[in-house]
């Protein structure tokens, strides 16, 4: 009999010892893994009969994966580390995992009716989304280039397929293909950068890289800086593709428009957040590594943040289609989130403000997409003009959308205000380093100006909903229950984040 | 009960309107009468709590923050729910408590097109909370939240219920204000970090800035951000261009609230936040603020002379009147700042009243074009006399409220505080005095063209043109009485504001 034990004995004979695995710490991942297998099995066995239960089952798996996270918090012995600190389960990563799971749950709620209405393959969609979320959940804990690379790929590869899900629609095909080509390109750049870092340090493990004397202050360090610097730039560029920062954003609007809208929401929130989680990890590494790489990160981030928010906003102003508008506005939002990285000498505060922004961004952006799906079910259109008169025939929906848009602008009393407030907070942190102070201050003013530009196009939608007469059918809109739940969840979080200590407190964990 | 109100009175007052909103949400919009009753009842209860607080206010210690409450709110950045009011806030709170119920009474049979009193009244109540909150906030974040919350309902009031150019006016109003407040937020956060103790409490900050010795250049820059935020709201020339559009397009109720209370948020911000926290920077800025103020006085007056629309003329007169308020503040003297606060209240009463009249004229004549109007005194003598009374008050006739805002402000410029150039301010004084002549010119000319003369042909047989209706009387009488009362007994306000103002101006004198 060949059992796991004999397998281990076999490996041990060849000098391999299984690293110690903290099963409790990886249990959220295990639940997802088991859930994925379960969904696949149910689909294979039940076929058509069980098909309509699949979305519910998927949602339940996401919620079930929250349970071990709660128990991990309860156990209170964080952080837990594994694989020579390559995999860390701490408060920070657990908060992100909760965010990924809840966001994915909302996406499932959004998708249920969409997929059935469109007569698309649905159960495979849920299997893929579960795989993708697993990637995001693993990524939150990864502190090793290999882990990071693998989990990012796990997030994006299923998404390539899902983007092309409406397979009879040319736009969806374009979306999938464009996303895949650009995604693969970005991955190879990332990998290329990693290879430079690996070449100079001999390790992919962050802890090990940071412990090397050869880089930190040894006489040879300066020679290595150039090589490491190249690696740094390539790694950052690779990840900037994932968060669709300008000038690596060109795939996003086409992909967002062509993909099924729930998947667009998924890309705009979960996948983008995953990119940021990867960025946070590598930026932390490079900033701690040595002065050279830290400076590169600072200048790189200043430039990218400045052009990302400005270009994103300026192009968003010209959009007629709401999904494309949200795509470009999402690019601009990514610009705001990149800005705190400039404050390299207080990275703890910067990270906390980015996580804070991600939490709030997820709630408000998913909410906006939920309304887009609900309205598109009625009007069959993504035109901003098709929102005309929404307040007259669907006041609740219009108010919800208005709150989401206000939140995206960054107005109190919605979450977006707290999000932007904390970005300003970091940027105005009085750094002892004058250079940092000026870079951060200039970005702060830029964020302020950009917020006004952004308000213009968000208000354009508000204007349509409130000030314009309805164009066609103006009977009340029936909202399916799953979309209603999605709306209540996202709106609830958007408002709670705006009025309470919740998001900042979570981001400090 | 007494204890409860002493402790929670302010909170109850500020949030009572929101409670009314919740009740109104549950009532279908066809029940218009019931909705109006609830809205009015809510403002009366709010006013009742307010009157209780005013009655229990210790007028001998009006410099103290009374009924103060402070609780942790967003702990991560030490934002507090901290409220209380002193003699500076008191007149403005009283003004707000008075104006809002009157506006709702006026709305009884004056709901502007396109109807929907439910939403209209809900927006007014949200505004109510925002305005009261701004005047009682003692924490910069809390202040900012209320300051911004005010923006949202007004945007909808202009955009939905406004005139033909309402969309343009609404977005202009929104973007201008947002731009100012974004920069103001940057300033607040700069203070938060530079004072080194990470607090947003206004009182603490003003102590800390004095202790810490922040470089003057930095202080001047921080003041600049606040100047943008408050100055746009006031509005100070050259940021005033949103005001004529917003006022002209807003429905009568919107114009009244805008003129009576919203503009004061800016000047109040200067007195409450900018001056006490940054007294040294204020000295640097005062000559420029004074300059812009007198330019505003003259420019506003000339603008008035050129207007062909009655409502737009009144709007431009606001620019001039707020110029006197800003001039009073810029003198940095006891007298000047007291005059400024008096001016705020007086302008609120008088210009609010003028907008009410403009609304009623529009309702009767269906036009506000000065050329077409005439003979108001013949067709509706009572309305004509009220109009005459208000123009007299507005031009600063002694014995009426307008006088006590303008005259002491001009007087104070004779001998400015804080070591400011006496010559310069005496020049300002002359220019401002010239402004009063112009004010008399444009107001009397307006009165002459609209109220005097013969009844134009087209309105000769119009039975709509009649004296004020019952709701109009109810809404107007309190304002008219107060204009006279404050004109005869200016001490009603000066006695309250004197002590807290001397606390602020003590730094310079």
PDB file of N, CA and C in Angstrom, chain B residues 53-108:
ATOM      1  N   UNK B  53     -31.410  74.956  24.633  1.00  0.00           N
ATOM      2  CA  UNK B  53     -29.970  75.142  24.816  1.00  0.00           C
ATOM      3  C   UNK B  53     -29.632  76.634  24.925  1.00  0.00           C
ATOM      4  N   UNK B  54     -30.244  77.422  24.054  1.00  0.00           N
ATOM      5  CA  UNK B  54     -29.964  78.854  24.094  1.00  0.00           C
ATOM      6  C   UNK B  54     -30.403  79.447  25.430  1.00  0.00           C
ATOM      7  N   UNK B  55     -31.511  78.917  25.970  1.00  0.00           N
ATOM      8  CA  UNK B  55     -32.010  79.449  27.236  1.00  0.00           C
ATOM      9  C   UNK B  55     -31.081  79.074  28.381  1.00  0.00           C
ATOM     10  N   UNK B  56     -30.478  77.910  28.281  1.00  0.00           N
ATOM     11  CA  UNK B  56     -29.587  77.470  29.354  1.00  0.00           C
ATOM     12  C   UNK B  56     -28.142  77.872  29.133  1.00  0.00           C
ATOM     13  N   UNK B  57     -27.913  78.563  28.056  1.00  0.00           N
ATOM     14  CA  UNK B  57     -26.555  79.007  27.757  1.00  0.00           C
ATOM     15  C   UNK B  57     -26.135  80.037  28.801  1.00  0.00           C
ATOM     16  N   UNK B  58     -24.909  79.905  29.271  1.00  0.00           N
ATOM     17  CA  UNK B  58     -24.427  80.842  30.283  1.00  0.00           C
ATOM     18  C   UNK B  58     -23.855  82.071  29.582  1.00  0.00           C
ATOM     19  N   UNK B  59     -24.689  83.129  29.512  1.00  0.00           N
ATOM     20  CA  UNK B  59     -24.277  84.277  28.710  1.00  0.00           C
ATOM     21  C   UNK B  59     -23.166  85.099  29.348  1.00  0.00           C
ATOM     22  N   UNK B  60     -22.917  84.849  30.632  1.00  0.00           N
ATOM     23  CA  UNK B  60     -21.823  85.577  31.265  1.00  0.00           C
ATOM     24  C   UNK B  60     -20.468  84.991  30.892  1.00  0.00           C
ATOM     25  N   UNK B  61     -20.496  83.749  30.452  1.00  0.00           N
ATOM     26  CA  UNK B  61     -19.240  83.114  30.037  1.00  0.00           C
ATOM     27  C   UNK B  61     -19.345  82.678  28.592  1.00  0.00           C
ATOM     28  N   UNK B  62     -19.739  83.602  27.741  1.00  0.00           N
ATOM     29  CA  UNK B  62     -20.023  83.187  26.362  1.00  0.00           C
ATOM     30  C   UNK B  62     -18.752  82.830  25.606  1.00  0.00           C
ATOM     31  N   UNK B  63     -17.589  83.063  26.205  1.00  0.00           N
ATOM     32  CA  UNK B  63     -16.359  82.659  25.525  1.00  0.00           C
ATOM     33  C   UNK B  63     -16.088  81.170  25.689  1.00  0.00           C
ATOM     34  N   UNK B  64     -16.774  80.538  26.649  1.00  0.00           N
ATOM     35  CA  UNK B  64     -16.531  79.108  26.875  1.00  0.00           C
ATOM     36  C   UNK B  64     -17.336  78.261  25.907  1.00  0.00           C
ATOM     37  N   UNK B  65     -16.767  77.111  25.572  1.00  0.00           N
ATOM     38  CA  UNK B  65     -17.529  76.130  24.815  1.00  0.00           C
ATOM     39  C   UNK B  65     -18.504  75.474  25.784  1.00  0.00           C
ATOM     40  N   UNK B  66     -19.776  75.606  25.511  1.00  0.00           N
ATOM     41  CA  UNK B  66     -20.752  75.074  26.457  1.00  0.00           C
ATOM     42  C   UNK B  66     -21.474  73.865  25.894  1.00  0.00           C
ATOM     43  N   UNK B  67     -22.074  73.108  26.778  1.00  0.00           N
ATOM     44  CA  UNK B  67     -22.734  71.831  26.436  1.00  0.00           C
ATOM     45  C   UNK B  67     -21.766  70.912  25.704  1.00  0.00           C
ATOM     46  N   UNK B  68     -20.484  71.017  26.045  1.00  0.00           N
ATOM     47  CA  UNK B  68     -19.472  70.301  25.262  1.00  0.00           C
ATOM     48  C   UNK B  68     -19.530  68.804  25.522  1.00  0.00           C
ATOM     49  N   UNK B  69     -19.227  68.094  24.480  1.00  0.00           N
ATOM     50  CA  UNK B  69     -19.174  66.639  24.528  1.00  0.00           C
ATOM     51  C   UNK B  69     -18.002  66.204  23.697  1.00  0.00           C
ATOM     52  N   UNK B  70     -17.330  65.175  24.115  1.00  0.00           N
ATOM     53  CA  UNK B  70     -16.219  64.691  23.300  1.00  0.00           C
ATOM     54  C   UNK B  70     -16.092  63.183  23.446  1.00  0.00           C
ATOM     55  N   UNK B  71     -16.142  62.488  22.322  1.00  0.00           N
ATOM     56  CA  UNK B  71     -15.982  61.039  22.326  1.00  0.00           C
ATOM     57  C   UNK B  71     -15.029  60.641  21.215  1.00  0.00           C
ATOM     58  N   UNK B  72     -14.343  59.527  21.428  1.00  0.00           N
ATOM     59  CA  UNK B  72     -13.497  59.005  20.353  1.00  0.00           C
ATOM     60  C   UNK B  72     -14.379  58.597  19.197  1.00  0.00           C
ATOM     61  N   UNK B  73     -13.907  58.903  18.002  1.00  0.00           N
ATOM     62  CA  UNK B  73     -14.715  58.524  16.849  1.00  0.00           C
ATOM     63  C   UNK B  73     -13.881  57.612  15.944  1.00  0.00           C
ATOM     64  N   UNK B  74     -12.930  58.193  15.218  1.00  0.00           N
ATOM     65  CA  UNK B  74     -12.057  57.338  14.415  1.00  0.00           C
ATOM     66  C   UNK B  74     -10.697  57.361  15.080  1.00  0.00           C
ATOM     67  N   UNK B  75     -10.472  56.339  15.892  1.00  0.00           N
ATOM     68  CA  UNK B  75      -9.318  56.365  16.790  1.00  0.00           C
ATOM     69  C   UNK B  75      -8.007  56.358  16.042  1.00  0.00           C
ATOM     70  N   UNK B  76      -7.988  55.708  14.891  1.00  0.00           N
ATOM     71  CA  UNK B  76      -6.713  55.526  14.203  1.00  0.00           C
ATOM     72  C   UNK B  76      -6.050  56.861  13.908  1.00  0.00           C
ATOM     73  N   UNK B  77      -6.834  57.864  13.533  1.00  0.00           N
ATOM     74  CA  UNK B  77      -6.205  59.172  13.369  1.00  0.00           C
ATOM     75  C   UNK B  77      -6.787  60.198  14.357  1.00  0.00           C
ATOM     76  N   UNK B  78      -7.225  59.699  15.505  1.00  0.00           N
ATOM     77  CA  UNK B  78      -7.624  60.574  16.610  1.00  0.00           C
ATOM     78  C   UNK B  78      -8.689  61.593  16.237  1.00  0.00           C
ATOM     79  N   UNK B  79      -9.563  61.231  15.333  1.00  0.00           N
ATOM     80  CA  UNK B  79     -10.675  62.138  15.070  1.00  0.00           C
ATOM     81  C   UNK B  79     -11.701  61.921  16.164  1.00  0.00           C
ATOM     82  N   UNK B  80     -12.243  63.026  16.672  1.00  0.00           N
ATOM     83  CA  UNK B  80     -13.179  62.906  17.784  1.00  0.00           C
ATOM     84  C   UNK B  80     -14.537  63.422  17.392  1.00  0.00           C
ATOM     85  N   UNK B  81     -15.558  62.824  18.000  1.00  0.00           N
ATOM     86  CA  UNK B  81     -16.870  63.441  17.923  1.00  0.00           C
ATOM     87  C   UNK B  81     -16.897  64.452  19.048  1.00  0.00           C
ATOM     88  N   UNK B  82     -16.573  65.676  18.731  1.00  0.00           N
ATOM     89  CA  UNK B  82     -16.421  66.689  19.761  1.00  0.00           C
ATOM     90  C   UNK B  82     -17.264  67.899  19.377  1.00  0.00           C
ATOM     91  N   UNK B  83     -18.292  68.170  20.175  1.00  0.00           N
ATOM     92  CA  UNK B  83     -19.198  69.276  19.855  1.00  0.00           C
ATOM     93  C   UNK B  83     -19.342  70.216  21.047  1.00  0.00           C
ATOM     94  N   UNK B  84     -19.872  71.381  20.772  1.00  0.00           N
ATOM     95  CA  UNK B  84     -20.073  72.394  21.801  1.00  0.00           C
ATOM     96  C   UNK B  84     -20.214  73.725  21.083  1.00  0.00           C
ATOM     97  N   UNK B  85     -20.754  74.723  21.770  1.00  0.00           N
ATOM     98  CA  UNK B  85     -20.771  76.021  21.091  1.00  0.00           C
ATOM     99  C   UNK B  85     -20.536  77.166  22.059  1.00  0.00           C
ATOM    100  N   UNK B  86     -19.997  78.250  21.503  1.00  0.00           N
ATOM    101  CA  UNK B  86     -19.748  79.436  22.299  1.00  0.00           C
ATOM    102  C   UNK B  86     -20.473  80.613  21.663  1.00  0.00           C
ATOM    103  N   UNK B  87     -20.124  81.810  22.073  1.00  0.00           N
ATOM    104  CA  UNK B  87     -20.838  82.982  21.600  1.00  0.00           C
ATOM    105  C   UNK B  87     -20.664  83.273  20.128  1.00  0.00           C
ATOM    106  N   UNK B  88     -19.638  82.707  19.501  1.00  0.00           N
ATOM    107  CA  UNK B  88     -19.461  82.943  18.067  1.00  0.00           C
ATOM    108  C   UNK B  88     -20.438  82.075  17.283  1.00  0.00           C
ATOM    109  N   UNK B  89     -20.574  80.822  17.720  1.00  0.00           N
ATOM    110  CA  UNK B  89     -21.474  79.922  16.996  1.00  0.00           C
ATOM    111  C   UNK B  89     -22.930  80.234  17.286  1.00  0.00           C
ATOM    112  N   UNK B  90     -23.179  80.713  18.488  1.00  0.00           N
ATOM    113  CA  UNK B  90     -24.572  80.845  18.937  1.00  0.00           C
ATOM    114  C   UNK B  90     -25.465  81.632  17.977  1.00  0.00           C
ATOM    115  N   UNK B  91     -25.067  82.839  17.530  1.00  0.00           N
ATOM    116  CA  UNK B  91     -25.978  83.572  16.639  1.00  0.00           C
ATOM    117  C   UNK B  91     -26.249  82.813  15.347  1.00  0.00           C
ATOM    118  N   UNK B  92     -25.230  82.108  14.870  1.00  0.00           N
ATOM    119  CA  UNK B  92     -25.405  81.394  13.605  1.00  0.00           C
ATOM    120  C   UNK B  92     -26.292  80.169  13.787  1.00  0.00           C
ATOM    121  N   UNK B  93     -26.158  79.502  14.933  1.00  0.00           N
ATOM    122  CA  UNK B  93     -27.048  78.377  15.212  1.00  0.00           C
ATOM    123  C   UNK B  93     -28.486  78.886  15.287  1.00  0.00           C
ATOM    124  N   UNK B  94     -28.665  80.004  15.991  1.00  0.00           N
ATOM    125  CA  UNK B  94     -30.003  80.564  16.116  1.00  0.00           C
ATOM    126  C   UNK B  94     -30.572  80.910  14.743  1.00  0.00           C
ATOM    127  N   UNK B  95     -29.716  81.496  13.906  1.00  0.00           N
ATOM    128  CA  UNK B  95     -30.149  81.853  12.555  1.00  0.00           C
ATOM    129  C   UNK B  95     -30.607  80.608  11.789  1.00  0.00           C
ATOM    130  N   UNK B  96     -29.803  79.546  11.865  1.00  0.00           N
ATOM    131  CA  UNK B  96     -30.154  78.310  11.164  1.00  0.00           C
ATOM    132  C   UNK B  96     -31.471  77.750  11.680  1.00  0.00           C
ATOM    133  N   UNK B  97     -31.596  77.723  13.009  1.00  0.00           N
ATOM    134  CA  UNK B  97     -32.807  77.158  13.602  1.00  0.00           C
ATOM    135  C   UNK B  97     -34.037  77.945  13.184  1.00  0.00           C
ATOM    136  N   UNK B  98     -33.844  79.224  12.917  1.00  0.00           N
ATOM    137  CA  UNK B  98     -34.980  80.050  12.527  1.00  0.00           C
ATOM    138  C   UNK B  98     -35.312  79.894  11.047  1.00  0.00           C
ATOM    139  N   UNK B  99     -34.267  79.941  10.226  1.00  0.00           N
ATOM    140  CA  UNK B  99     -34.508  80.016   8.784  1.00  0.00           C
ATOM    141  C   UNK B  99     -35.113  78.727   8.239  1.00  0.00           C
ATOM    142  N   UNK B 100     -34.640  77.583   8.718  1.00  0.00           N
ATOM    143  CA  UNK B 100     -35.102  76.332   8.108  1.00  0.00           C
ATOM    144  C   UNK B 100     -36.607  76.108   8.281  1.00  0.00           C
ATOM    145  N   UNK B 101     -37.156  76.265   9.478  1.00  0.00           N
ATOM    146  CA  UNK B 101     -38.623  76.104   9.573  1.00  0.00           C
ATOM    147  C   UNK B 101     -39.365  77.100   8.689  1.00  0.00           C
ATOM    148  N   UNK B 102     -38.845  78.327   8.595  1.00  0.00           N
ATOM    149  CA  UNK B 102     -39.528  79.321   7.755  1.00  0.00           C
ATOM    150  C   UNK B 102     -39.526  78.874   6.296  1.00  0.00           C
ATOM    151  N   UNK B 103     -38.411  78.311   5.890  1.00  0.00           N
ATOM    152  CA  UNK B 103     -38.333  77.827   4.511  1.00  0.00           C
ATOM    153  C   UNK B 103     -39.348  76.718   4.287  1.00  0.00           C
ATOM    154  N   UNK B 104     -39.520  75.877   5.288  1.00  0.00           N
ATOM    155  CA  UNK B 104     -40.480  74.780   5.127  1.00  0.00           C
ATOM    156  C   UNK B 104     -41.908  75.327   5.120  1.00  0.00           C
ATOM    157  N   UNK B 105     -42.174  76.317   5.960  1.00  0.00           N
ATOM    158  CA  UNK B 105     -43.506  76.946   5.915  1.00  0.00           C
ATOM    159  C   UNK B 105     -43.753  77.535   4.525  1.00  0.00           C
ATOM    160  N   UNK B 106     -42.736  78.198   4.013  1.00  0.00           N
ATOM    161  CA  UNK B 106     -42.872  78.797   2.683  1.00  0.00           C
ATOM    162  C   UNK B 106     -43.147  77.718   1.637  1.00  0.00           C
ATOM    163  N   UNK B 107     -42.558  76.526   1.859  1.00  0.00           N
ATOM    164  CA  UNK B 107     -42.728  75.448   0.884  1.00  0.00           C
ATOM    165  C   UNK B 107     -44.143  74.901   0.872  1.00  0.00           C
ATOM    166  N   UNK B 108     -44.941  75.272   1.866  1.00  0.00           N
ATOM    167  CA  UNK B 108     -46.271  74.664   1.990  1.00  0.00           C
ATOM    168  C   UNK B 108     -47.022  74.693   0.670  1.00  0.00           C
TER     169      UNK B 108
END
